[in-house]
mmCIF file of C-alpha atoms and ligand atoms in Angstrom:
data_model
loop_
_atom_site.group_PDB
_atom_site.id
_atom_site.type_symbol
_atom_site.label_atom_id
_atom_site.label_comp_id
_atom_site.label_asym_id
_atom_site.label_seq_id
_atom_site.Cartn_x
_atom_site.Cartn_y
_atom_site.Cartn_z
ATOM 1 C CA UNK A 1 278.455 272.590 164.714
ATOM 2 C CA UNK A 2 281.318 270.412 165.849
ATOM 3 C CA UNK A 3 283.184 271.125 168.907
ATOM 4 C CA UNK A 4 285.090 267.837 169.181
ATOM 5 C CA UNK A 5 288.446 268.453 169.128
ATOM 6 C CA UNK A 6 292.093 266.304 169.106
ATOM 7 C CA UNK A 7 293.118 265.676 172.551
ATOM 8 C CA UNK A 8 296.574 263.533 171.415
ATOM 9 C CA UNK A 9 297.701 262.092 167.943
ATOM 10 C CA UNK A 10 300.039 259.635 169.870
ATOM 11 C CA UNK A 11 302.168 258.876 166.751
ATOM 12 C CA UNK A 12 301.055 259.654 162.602
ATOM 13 C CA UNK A 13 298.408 256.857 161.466
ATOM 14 C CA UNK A 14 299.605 254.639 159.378
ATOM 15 C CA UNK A 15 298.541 255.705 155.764
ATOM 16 C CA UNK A 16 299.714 252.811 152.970
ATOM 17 C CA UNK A 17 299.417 249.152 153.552
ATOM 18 C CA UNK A 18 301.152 247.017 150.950
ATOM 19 C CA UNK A 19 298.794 244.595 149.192
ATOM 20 C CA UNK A 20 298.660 242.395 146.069
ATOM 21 C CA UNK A 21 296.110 243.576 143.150
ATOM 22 C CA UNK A 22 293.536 246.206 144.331
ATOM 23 C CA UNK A 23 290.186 246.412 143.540
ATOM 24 C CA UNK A 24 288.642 243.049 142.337
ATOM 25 C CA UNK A 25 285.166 243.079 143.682
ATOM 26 C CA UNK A 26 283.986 239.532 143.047
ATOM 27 C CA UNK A 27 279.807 239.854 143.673
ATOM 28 C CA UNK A 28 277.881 242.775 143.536
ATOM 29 C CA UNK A 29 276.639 244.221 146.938
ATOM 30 C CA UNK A 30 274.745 241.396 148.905
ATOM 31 C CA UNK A 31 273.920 240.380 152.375
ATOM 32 C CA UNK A 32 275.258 236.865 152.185
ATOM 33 C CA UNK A 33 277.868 235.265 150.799
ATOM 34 C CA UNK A 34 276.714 233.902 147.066
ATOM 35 C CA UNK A 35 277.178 229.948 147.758
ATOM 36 C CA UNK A 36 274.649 229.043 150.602
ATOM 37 C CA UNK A 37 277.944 226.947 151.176
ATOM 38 C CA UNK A 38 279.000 230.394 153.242
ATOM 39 C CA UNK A 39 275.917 230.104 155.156
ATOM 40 C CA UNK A 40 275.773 227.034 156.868
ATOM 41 C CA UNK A 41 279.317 228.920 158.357
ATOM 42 C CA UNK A 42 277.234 231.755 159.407
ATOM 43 C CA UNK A 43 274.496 230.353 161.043
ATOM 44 C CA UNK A 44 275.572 227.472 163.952
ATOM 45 C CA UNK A 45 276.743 230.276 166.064
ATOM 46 C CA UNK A 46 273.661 229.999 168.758
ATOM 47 C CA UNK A 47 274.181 231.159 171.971
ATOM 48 C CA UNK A 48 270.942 230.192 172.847
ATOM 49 C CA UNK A 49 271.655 227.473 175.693
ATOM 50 C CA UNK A 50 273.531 229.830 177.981
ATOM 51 C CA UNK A 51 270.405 231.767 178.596
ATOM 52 C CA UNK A 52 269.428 228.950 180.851
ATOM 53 C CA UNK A 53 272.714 228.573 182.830
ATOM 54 C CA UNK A 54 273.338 232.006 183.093
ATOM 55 C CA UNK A 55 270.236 233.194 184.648
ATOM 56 C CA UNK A 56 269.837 229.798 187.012
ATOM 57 C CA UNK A 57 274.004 229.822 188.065
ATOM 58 C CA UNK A 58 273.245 233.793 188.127
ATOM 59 C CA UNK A 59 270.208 233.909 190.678
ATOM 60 C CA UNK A 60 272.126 231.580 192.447
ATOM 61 C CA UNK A 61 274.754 233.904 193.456
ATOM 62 C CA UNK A 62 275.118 235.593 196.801
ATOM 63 C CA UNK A 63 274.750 239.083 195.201
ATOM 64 C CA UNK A 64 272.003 238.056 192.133
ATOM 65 C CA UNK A 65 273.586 238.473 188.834
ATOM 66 C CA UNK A 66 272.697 237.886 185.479
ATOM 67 C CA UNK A 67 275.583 239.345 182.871
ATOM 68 C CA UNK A 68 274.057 242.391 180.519
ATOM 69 C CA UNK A 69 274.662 240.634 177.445
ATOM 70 C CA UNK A 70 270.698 239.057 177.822
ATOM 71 C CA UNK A 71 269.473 242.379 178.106
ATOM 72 C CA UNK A 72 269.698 242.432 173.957
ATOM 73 C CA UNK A 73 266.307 240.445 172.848
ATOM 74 C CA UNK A 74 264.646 241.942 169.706
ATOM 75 C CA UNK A 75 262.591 244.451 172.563
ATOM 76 C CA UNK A 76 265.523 245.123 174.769
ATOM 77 C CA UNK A 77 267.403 246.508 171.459
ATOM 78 C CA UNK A 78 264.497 248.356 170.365
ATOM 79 C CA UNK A 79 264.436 250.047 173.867
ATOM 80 C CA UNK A 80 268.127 250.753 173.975
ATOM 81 C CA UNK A 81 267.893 252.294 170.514
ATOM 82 C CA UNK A 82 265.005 254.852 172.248
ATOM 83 C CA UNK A 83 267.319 255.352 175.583
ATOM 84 C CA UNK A 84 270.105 256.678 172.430
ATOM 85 C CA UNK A 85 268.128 259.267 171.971
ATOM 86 C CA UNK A 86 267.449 259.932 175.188
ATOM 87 C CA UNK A 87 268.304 263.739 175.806
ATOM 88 C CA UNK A 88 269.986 262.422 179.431
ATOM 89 C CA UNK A 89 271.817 259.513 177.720
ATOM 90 C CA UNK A 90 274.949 261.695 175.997
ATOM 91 C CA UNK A 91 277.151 258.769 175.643
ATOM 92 C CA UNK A 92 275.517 258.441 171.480
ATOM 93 C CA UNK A 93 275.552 261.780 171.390
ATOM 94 C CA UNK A 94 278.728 262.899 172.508
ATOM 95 C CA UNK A 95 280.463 259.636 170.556
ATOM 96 C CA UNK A 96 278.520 260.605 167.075
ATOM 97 C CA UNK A 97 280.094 264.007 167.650
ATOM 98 C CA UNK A 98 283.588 262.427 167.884
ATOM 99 C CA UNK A 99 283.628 260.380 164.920
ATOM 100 C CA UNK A 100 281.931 263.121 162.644
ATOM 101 C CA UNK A 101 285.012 264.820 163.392
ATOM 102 C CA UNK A 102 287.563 262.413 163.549
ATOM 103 C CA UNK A 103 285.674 260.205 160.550
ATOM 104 C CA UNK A 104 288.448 261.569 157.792
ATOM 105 C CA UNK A 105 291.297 260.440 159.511
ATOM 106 C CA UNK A 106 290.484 257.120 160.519
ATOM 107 C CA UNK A 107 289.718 257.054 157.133
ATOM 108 C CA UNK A 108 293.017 257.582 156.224
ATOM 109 C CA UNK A 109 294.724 255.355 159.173
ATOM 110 C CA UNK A 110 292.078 252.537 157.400
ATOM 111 C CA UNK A 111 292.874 253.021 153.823
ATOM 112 C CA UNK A 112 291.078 251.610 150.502
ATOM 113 C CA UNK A 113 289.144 248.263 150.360
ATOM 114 C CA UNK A 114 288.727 248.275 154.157
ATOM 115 C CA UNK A 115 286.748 245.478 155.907
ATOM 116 C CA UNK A 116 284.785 246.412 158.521
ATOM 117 C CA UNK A 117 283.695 244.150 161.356
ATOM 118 C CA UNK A 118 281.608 245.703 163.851
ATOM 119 C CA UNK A 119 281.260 244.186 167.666
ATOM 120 C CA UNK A 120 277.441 244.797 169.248
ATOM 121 C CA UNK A 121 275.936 246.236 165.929
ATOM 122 C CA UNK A 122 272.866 246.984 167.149
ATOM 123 C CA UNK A 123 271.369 249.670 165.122
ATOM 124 C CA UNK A 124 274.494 250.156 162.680
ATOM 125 C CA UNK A 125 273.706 253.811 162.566
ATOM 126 C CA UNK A 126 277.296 254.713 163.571
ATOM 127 C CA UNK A 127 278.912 252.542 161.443
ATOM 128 C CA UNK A 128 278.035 254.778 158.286
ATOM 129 C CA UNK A 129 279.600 257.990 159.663
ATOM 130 C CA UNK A 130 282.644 255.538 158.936
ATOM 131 C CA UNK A 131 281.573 253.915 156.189
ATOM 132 C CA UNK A 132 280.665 257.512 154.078
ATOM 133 C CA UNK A 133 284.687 258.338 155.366
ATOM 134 C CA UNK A 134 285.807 255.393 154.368
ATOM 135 C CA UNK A 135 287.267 254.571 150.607
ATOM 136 C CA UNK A 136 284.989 251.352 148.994
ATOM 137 C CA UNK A 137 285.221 249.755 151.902
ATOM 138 C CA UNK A 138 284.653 246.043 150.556
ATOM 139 C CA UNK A 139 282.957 244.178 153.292
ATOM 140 C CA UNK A 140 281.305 245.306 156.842
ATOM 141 C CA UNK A 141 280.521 242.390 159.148
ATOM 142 C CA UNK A 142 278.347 243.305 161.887
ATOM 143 C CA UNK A 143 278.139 241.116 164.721
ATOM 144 C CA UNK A 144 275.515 240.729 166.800
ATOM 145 C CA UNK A 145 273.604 238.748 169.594
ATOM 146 C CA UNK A 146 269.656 239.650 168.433
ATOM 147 C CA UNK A 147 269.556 237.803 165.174
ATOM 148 C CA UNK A 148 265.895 239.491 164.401
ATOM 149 C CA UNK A 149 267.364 243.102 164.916
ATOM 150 C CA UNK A 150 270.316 242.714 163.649
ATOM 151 C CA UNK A 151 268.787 241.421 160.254
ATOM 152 C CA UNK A 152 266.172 244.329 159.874
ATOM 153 C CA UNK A 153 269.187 246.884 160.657
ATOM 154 C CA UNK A 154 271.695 245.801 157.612
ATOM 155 C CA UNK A 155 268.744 245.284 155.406
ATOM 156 C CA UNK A 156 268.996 248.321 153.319
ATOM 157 C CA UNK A 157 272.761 248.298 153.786
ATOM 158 C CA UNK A 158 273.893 246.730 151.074
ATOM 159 C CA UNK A 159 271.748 249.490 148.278
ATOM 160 C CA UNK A 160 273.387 252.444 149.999
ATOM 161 C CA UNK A 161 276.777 251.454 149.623
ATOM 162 C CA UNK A 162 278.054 249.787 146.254
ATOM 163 C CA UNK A 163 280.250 246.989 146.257
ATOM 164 C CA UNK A 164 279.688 246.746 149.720
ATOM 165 C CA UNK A 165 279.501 242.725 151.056
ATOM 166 C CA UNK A 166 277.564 242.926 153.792
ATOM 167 C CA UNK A 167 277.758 239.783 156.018
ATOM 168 C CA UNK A 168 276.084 239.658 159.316
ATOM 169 C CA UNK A 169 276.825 237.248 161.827
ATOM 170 C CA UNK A 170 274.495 236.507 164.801
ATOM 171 C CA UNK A 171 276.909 235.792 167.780
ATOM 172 C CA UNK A 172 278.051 236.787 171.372
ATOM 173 C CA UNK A 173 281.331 239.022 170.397
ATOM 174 C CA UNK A 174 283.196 237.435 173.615
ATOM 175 C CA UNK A 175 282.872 234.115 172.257
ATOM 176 C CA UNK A 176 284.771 234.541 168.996
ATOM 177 C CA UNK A 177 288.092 233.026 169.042
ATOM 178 C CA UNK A 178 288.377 233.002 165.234
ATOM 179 C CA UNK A 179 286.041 234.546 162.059
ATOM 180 C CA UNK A 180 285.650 231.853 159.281
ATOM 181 C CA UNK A 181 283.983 235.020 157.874
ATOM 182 C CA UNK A 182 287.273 236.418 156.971
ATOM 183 C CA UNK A 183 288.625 233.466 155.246
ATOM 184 C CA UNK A 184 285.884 233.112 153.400
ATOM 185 C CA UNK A 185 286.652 236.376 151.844
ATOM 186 C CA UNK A 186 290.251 235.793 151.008
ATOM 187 C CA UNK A 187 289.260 232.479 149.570
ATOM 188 C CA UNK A 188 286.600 234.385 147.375
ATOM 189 C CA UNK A 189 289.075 236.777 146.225
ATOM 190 C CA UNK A 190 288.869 239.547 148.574
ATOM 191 C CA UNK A 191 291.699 241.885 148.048
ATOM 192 C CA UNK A 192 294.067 243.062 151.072
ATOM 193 C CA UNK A 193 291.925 245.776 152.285
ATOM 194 C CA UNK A 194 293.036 246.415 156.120
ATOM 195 C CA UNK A 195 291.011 245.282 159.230
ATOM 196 C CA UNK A 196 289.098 247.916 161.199
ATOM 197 C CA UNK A 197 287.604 246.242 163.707
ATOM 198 C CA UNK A 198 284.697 248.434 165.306
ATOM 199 C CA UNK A 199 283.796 248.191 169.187
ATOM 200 C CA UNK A 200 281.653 251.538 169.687
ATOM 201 C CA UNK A 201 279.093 252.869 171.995
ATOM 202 C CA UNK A 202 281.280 252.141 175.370
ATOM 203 C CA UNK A 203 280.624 248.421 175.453
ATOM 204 C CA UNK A 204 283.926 247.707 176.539
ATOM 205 C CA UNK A 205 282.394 249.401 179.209
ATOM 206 C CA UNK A 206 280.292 246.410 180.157
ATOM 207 C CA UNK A 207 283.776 244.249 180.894
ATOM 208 C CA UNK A 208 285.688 244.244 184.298
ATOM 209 C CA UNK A 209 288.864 245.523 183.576
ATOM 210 C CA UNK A 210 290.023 241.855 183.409
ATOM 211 C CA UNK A 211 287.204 240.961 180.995
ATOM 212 C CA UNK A 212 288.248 243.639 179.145
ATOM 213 C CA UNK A 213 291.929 242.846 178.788
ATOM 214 C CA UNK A 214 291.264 239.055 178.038
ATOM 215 C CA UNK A 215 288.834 240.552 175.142
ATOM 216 C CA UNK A 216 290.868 242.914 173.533
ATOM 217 C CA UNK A 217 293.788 240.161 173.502
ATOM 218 C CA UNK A 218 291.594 237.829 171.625
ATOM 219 C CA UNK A 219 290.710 240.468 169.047
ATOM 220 C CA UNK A 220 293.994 241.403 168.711
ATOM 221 C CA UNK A 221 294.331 237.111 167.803
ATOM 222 C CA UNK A 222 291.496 237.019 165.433
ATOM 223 C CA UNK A 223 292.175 240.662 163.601
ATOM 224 C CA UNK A 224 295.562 239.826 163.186
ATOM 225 C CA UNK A 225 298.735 241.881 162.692
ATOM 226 C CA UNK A 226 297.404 244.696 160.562
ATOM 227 C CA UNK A 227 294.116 245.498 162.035
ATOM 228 C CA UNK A 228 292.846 248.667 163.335
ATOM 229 C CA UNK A 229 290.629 248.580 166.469
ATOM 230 C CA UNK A 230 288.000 251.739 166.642
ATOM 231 C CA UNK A 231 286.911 251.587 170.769
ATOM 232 C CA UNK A 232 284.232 253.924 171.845
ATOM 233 C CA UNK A 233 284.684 254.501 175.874
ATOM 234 C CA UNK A 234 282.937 256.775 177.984
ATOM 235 C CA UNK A 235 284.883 258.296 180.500
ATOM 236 C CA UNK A 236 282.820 260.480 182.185
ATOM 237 C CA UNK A 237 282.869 260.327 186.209
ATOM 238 C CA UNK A 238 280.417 263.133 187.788
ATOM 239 C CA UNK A 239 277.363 261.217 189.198
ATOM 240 C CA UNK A 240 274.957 263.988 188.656
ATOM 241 C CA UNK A 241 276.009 263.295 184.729
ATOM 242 C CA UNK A 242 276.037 259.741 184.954
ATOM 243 C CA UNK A 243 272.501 259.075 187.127
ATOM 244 C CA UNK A 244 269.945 260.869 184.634
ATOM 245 C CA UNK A 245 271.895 259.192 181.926
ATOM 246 C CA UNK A 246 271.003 255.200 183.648
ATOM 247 C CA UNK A 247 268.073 256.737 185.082
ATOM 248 C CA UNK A 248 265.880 258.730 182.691
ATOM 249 C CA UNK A 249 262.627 260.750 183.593
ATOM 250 C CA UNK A 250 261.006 258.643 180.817
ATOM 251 C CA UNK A 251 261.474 255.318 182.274
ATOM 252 C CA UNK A 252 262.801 253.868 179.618
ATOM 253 C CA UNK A 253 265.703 252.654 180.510
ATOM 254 C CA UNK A 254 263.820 250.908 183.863
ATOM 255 C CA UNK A 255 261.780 249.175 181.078
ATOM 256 C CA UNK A 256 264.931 248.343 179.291
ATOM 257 C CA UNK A 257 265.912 246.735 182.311
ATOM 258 C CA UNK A 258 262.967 245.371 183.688
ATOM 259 C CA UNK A 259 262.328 243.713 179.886
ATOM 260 C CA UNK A 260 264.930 241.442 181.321
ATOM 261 C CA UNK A 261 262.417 239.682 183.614
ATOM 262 C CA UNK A 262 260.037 239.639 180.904
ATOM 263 C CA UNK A 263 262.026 237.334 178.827
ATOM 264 C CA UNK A 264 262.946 234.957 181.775
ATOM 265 C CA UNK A 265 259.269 234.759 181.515
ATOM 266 C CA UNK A 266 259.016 234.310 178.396
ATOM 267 C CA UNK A 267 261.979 231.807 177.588
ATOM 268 C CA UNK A 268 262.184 230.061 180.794
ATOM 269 C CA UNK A 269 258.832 229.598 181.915
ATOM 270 C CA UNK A 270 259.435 232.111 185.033
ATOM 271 C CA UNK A 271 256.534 234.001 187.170
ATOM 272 C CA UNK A 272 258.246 237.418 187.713
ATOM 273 C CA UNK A 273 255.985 239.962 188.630
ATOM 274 C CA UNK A 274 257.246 242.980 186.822
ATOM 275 C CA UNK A 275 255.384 245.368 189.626
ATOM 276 C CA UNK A 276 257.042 243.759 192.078
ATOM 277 C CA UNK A 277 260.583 245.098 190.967
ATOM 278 C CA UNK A 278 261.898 248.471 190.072
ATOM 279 C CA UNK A 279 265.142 249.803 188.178
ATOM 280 C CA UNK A 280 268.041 251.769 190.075
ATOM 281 C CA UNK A 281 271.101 253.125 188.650
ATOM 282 C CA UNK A 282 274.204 253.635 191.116
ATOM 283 C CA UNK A 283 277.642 254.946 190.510
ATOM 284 C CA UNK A 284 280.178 253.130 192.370
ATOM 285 C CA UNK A 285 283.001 255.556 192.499
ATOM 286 C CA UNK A 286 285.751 253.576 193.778
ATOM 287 C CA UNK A 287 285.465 251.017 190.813
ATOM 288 C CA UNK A 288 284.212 254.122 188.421
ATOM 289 C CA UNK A 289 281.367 252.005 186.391
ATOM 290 C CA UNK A 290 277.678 252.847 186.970
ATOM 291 C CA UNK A 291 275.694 249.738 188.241
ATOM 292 C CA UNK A 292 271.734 248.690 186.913
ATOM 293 C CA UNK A 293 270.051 246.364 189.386
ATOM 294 C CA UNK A 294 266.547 245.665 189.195
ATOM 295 C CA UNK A 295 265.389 245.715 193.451
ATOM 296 C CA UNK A 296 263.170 243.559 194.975
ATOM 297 C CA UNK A 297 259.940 245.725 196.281
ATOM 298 C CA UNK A 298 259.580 243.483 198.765
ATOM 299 C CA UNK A 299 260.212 239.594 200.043
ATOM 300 C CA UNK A 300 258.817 237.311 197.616
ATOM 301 C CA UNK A 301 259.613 233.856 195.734
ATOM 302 C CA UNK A 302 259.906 233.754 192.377
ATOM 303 C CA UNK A 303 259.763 230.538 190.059
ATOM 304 C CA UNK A 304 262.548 229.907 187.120
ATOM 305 C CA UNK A 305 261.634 226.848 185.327
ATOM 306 C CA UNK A 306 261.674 224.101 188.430
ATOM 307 C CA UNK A 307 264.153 226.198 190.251
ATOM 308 C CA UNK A 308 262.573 228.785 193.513
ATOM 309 C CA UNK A 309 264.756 231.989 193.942
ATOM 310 C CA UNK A 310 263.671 234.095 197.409
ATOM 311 C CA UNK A 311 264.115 237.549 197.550
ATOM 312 C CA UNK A 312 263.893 239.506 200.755
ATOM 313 C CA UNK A 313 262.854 243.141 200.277
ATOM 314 C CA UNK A 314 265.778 245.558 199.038
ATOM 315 C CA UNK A 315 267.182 242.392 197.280
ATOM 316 C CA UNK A 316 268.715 242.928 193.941
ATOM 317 C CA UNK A 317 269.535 241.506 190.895
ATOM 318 C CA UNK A 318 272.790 243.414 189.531
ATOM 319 C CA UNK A 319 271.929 242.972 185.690
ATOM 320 C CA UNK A 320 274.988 245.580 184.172
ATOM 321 C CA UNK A 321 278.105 247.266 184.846
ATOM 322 C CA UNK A 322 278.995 249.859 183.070
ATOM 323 C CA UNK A 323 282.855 251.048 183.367
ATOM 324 C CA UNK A 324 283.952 254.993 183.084
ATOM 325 C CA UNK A 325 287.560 254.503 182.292
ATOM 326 C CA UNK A 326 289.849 257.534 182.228
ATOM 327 C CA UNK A 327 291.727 258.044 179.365
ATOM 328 C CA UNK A 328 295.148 256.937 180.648
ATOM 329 C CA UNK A 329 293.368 253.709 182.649
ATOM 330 C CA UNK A 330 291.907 252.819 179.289
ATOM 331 C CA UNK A 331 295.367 253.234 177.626
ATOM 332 C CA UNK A 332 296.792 251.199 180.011
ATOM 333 C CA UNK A 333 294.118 248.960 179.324
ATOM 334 C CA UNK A 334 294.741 248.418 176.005
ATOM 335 C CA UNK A 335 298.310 248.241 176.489
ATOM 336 C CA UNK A 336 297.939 245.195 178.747
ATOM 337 C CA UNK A 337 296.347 243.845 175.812
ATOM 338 C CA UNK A 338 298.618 244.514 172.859
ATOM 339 C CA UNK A 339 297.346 247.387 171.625
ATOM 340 C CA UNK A 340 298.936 250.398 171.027
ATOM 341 C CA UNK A 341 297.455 253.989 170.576
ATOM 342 C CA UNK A 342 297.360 255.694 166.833
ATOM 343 C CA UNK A 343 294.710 258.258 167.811
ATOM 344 C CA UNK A 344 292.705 259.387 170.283
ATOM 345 C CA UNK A 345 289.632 261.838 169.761
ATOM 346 C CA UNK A 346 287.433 263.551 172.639
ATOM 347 C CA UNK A 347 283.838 265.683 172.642
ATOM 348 C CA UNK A 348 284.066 269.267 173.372
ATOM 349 C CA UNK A 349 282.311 267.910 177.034
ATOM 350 C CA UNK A 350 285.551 265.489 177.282
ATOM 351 C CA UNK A 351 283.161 262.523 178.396
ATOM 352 C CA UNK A 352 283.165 260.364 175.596
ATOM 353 C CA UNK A 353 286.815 258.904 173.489
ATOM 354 C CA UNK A 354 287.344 257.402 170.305
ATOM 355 C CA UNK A 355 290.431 255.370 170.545
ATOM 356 C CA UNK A 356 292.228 254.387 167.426
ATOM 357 C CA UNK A 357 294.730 251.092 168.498
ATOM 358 C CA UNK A 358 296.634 249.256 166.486
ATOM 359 C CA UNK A 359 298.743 245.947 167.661
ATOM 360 C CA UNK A 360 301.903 246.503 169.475
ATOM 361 C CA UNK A 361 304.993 246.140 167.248
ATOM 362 C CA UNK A 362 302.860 245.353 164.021
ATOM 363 C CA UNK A 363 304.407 249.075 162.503
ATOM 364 C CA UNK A 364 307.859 247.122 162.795
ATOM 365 C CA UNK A 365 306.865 244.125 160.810
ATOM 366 C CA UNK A 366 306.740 243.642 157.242
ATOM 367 C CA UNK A 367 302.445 242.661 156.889
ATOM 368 C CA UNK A 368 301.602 239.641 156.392
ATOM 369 C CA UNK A 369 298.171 237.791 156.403
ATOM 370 C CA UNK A 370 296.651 236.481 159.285
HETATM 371 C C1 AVJ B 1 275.212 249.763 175.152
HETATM 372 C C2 AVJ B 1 276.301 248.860 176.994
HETATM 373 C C3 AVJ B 1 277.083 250.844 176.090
HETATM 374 O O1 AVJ B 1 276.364 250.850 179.206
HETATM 375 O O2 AVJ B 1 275.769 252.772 178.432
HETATM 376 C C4 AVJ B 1 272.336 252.120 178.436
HETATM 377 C C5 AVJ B 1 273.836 250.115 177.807
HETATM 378 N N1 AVJ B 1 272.460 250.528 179.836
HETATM 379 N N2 AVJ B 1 271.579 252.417 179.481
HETATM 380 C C6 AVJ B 1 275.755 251.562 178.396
HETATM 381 C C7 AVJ B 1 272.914 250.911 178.668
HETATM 382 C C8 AVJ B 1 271.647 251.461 180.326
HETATM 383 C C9 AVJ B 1 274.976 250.895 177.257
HETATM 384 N N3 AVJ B 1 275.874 250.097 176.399
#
């Protein structure tokens, strides 16, 4: 049973996009591009290196920090796929709910011979609620930072949906200032389908409001003119909702968190004592994001390749934010950014929005390509 429900239609969705000769599918369904040509594009996109800096610059902050995008090795995706089904996480949940109902329409606002690029893929579960909607959609690029996972979660992609190129691309989202992918399809004869870029599961969430601006502007760059951007953004606010949810009776999201200190062990030679730190969830009102740190049991040193990090007890490191914008701040949001609303879709709970955007003053222009 679906209780999600419309909250605003800001203007129609687009329907029609002019385009030159529909429907040449040039390779059957595949995960990579035919000519390994394509894939020497694909692969230099490490973001390996940074691991390093960001945890040594990171510890070496006043208030410890080490940015949530590391929390994503091949176990810390496997554990955030368990916290989705988590009965206290609702964010998955509530946001499958949304786009069951709402899948039809953007649908429509997407149109035939859509391509699909997906930000933080992770599982791709949610993708195919769109992708079933969708009319032969003609190529669904998921991007995403654990190459492993990411590879074992398209594999079977490309059987269940005909015609479908499926072209992963192992990357950090925020770096992208362009996608060769894309002109790689044109120049293999992809046809005009439209742009839907998909950002689900709140991860704009993980952004300062700043952060988040600056990224949404540079999609906006690299989707060009006629793209549509599907955000997922969880707006719920009422602690009580929001602590269970970063703080499960299982533990698994501690281990999520603590799996962080695992792999500094792992990957930079680090003595962490995984006892000797425990998860905590808080909900900083003021701001309206929930905090993970992972706190300091009691004073120690800790060793980080040749570097010594002391921790008295009650220390923390502050390992993710995760923003709960209202609906209007995350309009406003977008707007700062050059996006403009289409539609907008709430759960029957009204925690958890899809927002359909499209870029500011594109409806006025005649389309043209990127
Ligand atoms: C995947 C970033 C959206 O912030 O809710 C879940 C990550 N952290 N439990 C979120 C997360 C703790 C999740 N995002």
């Amino acid at each position: 049973m679906d209780d999600a429900l419309v909250l605003t239609r800001a203007t129609a969705a687009r329907t029609t996009v002019p385009r030159m000769g529909a429907g040449a599918v040039f390779g059957r369904a595949g995960m990579y591009p035919m000519r390994p040509m394509l894939e020497h594009a694909i692969w230099p996109r490490s973001v390996a290196p940074s691991f390093e800096r960001d945890v040594l610059t990171g510890l070496s902050q006043v208030q410890k920090t080490i940015p949530s995008t590391w929390l994503y090795d091949h176990r810390g995706s496997e554990l955030f796929e368990q916290i989705t089904g988590l009965e206290s996480y609702y964010p998955t949940r509530n946001e499958v709910q949304v786009l069951r109902a709402s899948a039809r329409e953007i649908a429509q606002a997407a149109g035939p011979r859509a391509i699909v690029i997906e930000l933080g893929s992770g599982s791709s579960r949610k993708t195919r609620l769109l992708l079933d909607a969708f009319d032969t959609p003609q190529a669904y690029l998921p991007v995403d930072i654990s190459e492993q996972f990411l590879h074992e979660s398209v594999a079977e992609l490309p059987s269940l949906y005909a015609g479908l190129r499926v072209i992963p691309i192992v990357a950090d989202f925020t770096r992208i200032e362009s996608l060769p992918e894309l002109t790689f399809l044109h120049a293999a004869g992809a046809d005009r389908g439209r742009r839907v870029v998909f950002f689900p599961g709140s991860t704009i969430g993980n952004f300062t409001p700043e952060a988040a601006v600056a990224l949404l502007r540079r999609i906006r760059r690299w989707a060009g003119p006629d793209a549509l951007l599907i955000v997922g953004a969880d707006s719920t606010q009422d602690p009580a909702v929001l602590i269970p949810a970063y703080d499960d009776h299982e533990g698994i999201t501690a281990e999520f968190n603590l799996n962080l200190l695992s792999r500094i062990n792992r990957e930079l030679m680090a003595d962490f004592n995984l006892d000797a730190f425990r998860h905590e969830a808080r909900f900083d009102a003021q701001r309206r994001r929930v905090e993970m740190h992972l706190v300091s049991r009691c004073a120690q040193r800790v060793n980080v390749l040749r570097h010594r990090f002391d921790f008295h007890a009650g220390e923390s490191i502050h390992t993710e934010n995760s923003y709960k914008h209202s609906l209007q701040r995350f309009q406003q949001l977008a707007a700062r950014a050059g996006w403009v609303h289409a539609q907008r879709w709430i759960d029957g709970q009204a925690r958890f929005a899809v927002h359909v955007l499209e870029p500011i003053g594109a409806r006025d222009k005649p389309w043209m390509p990127a």
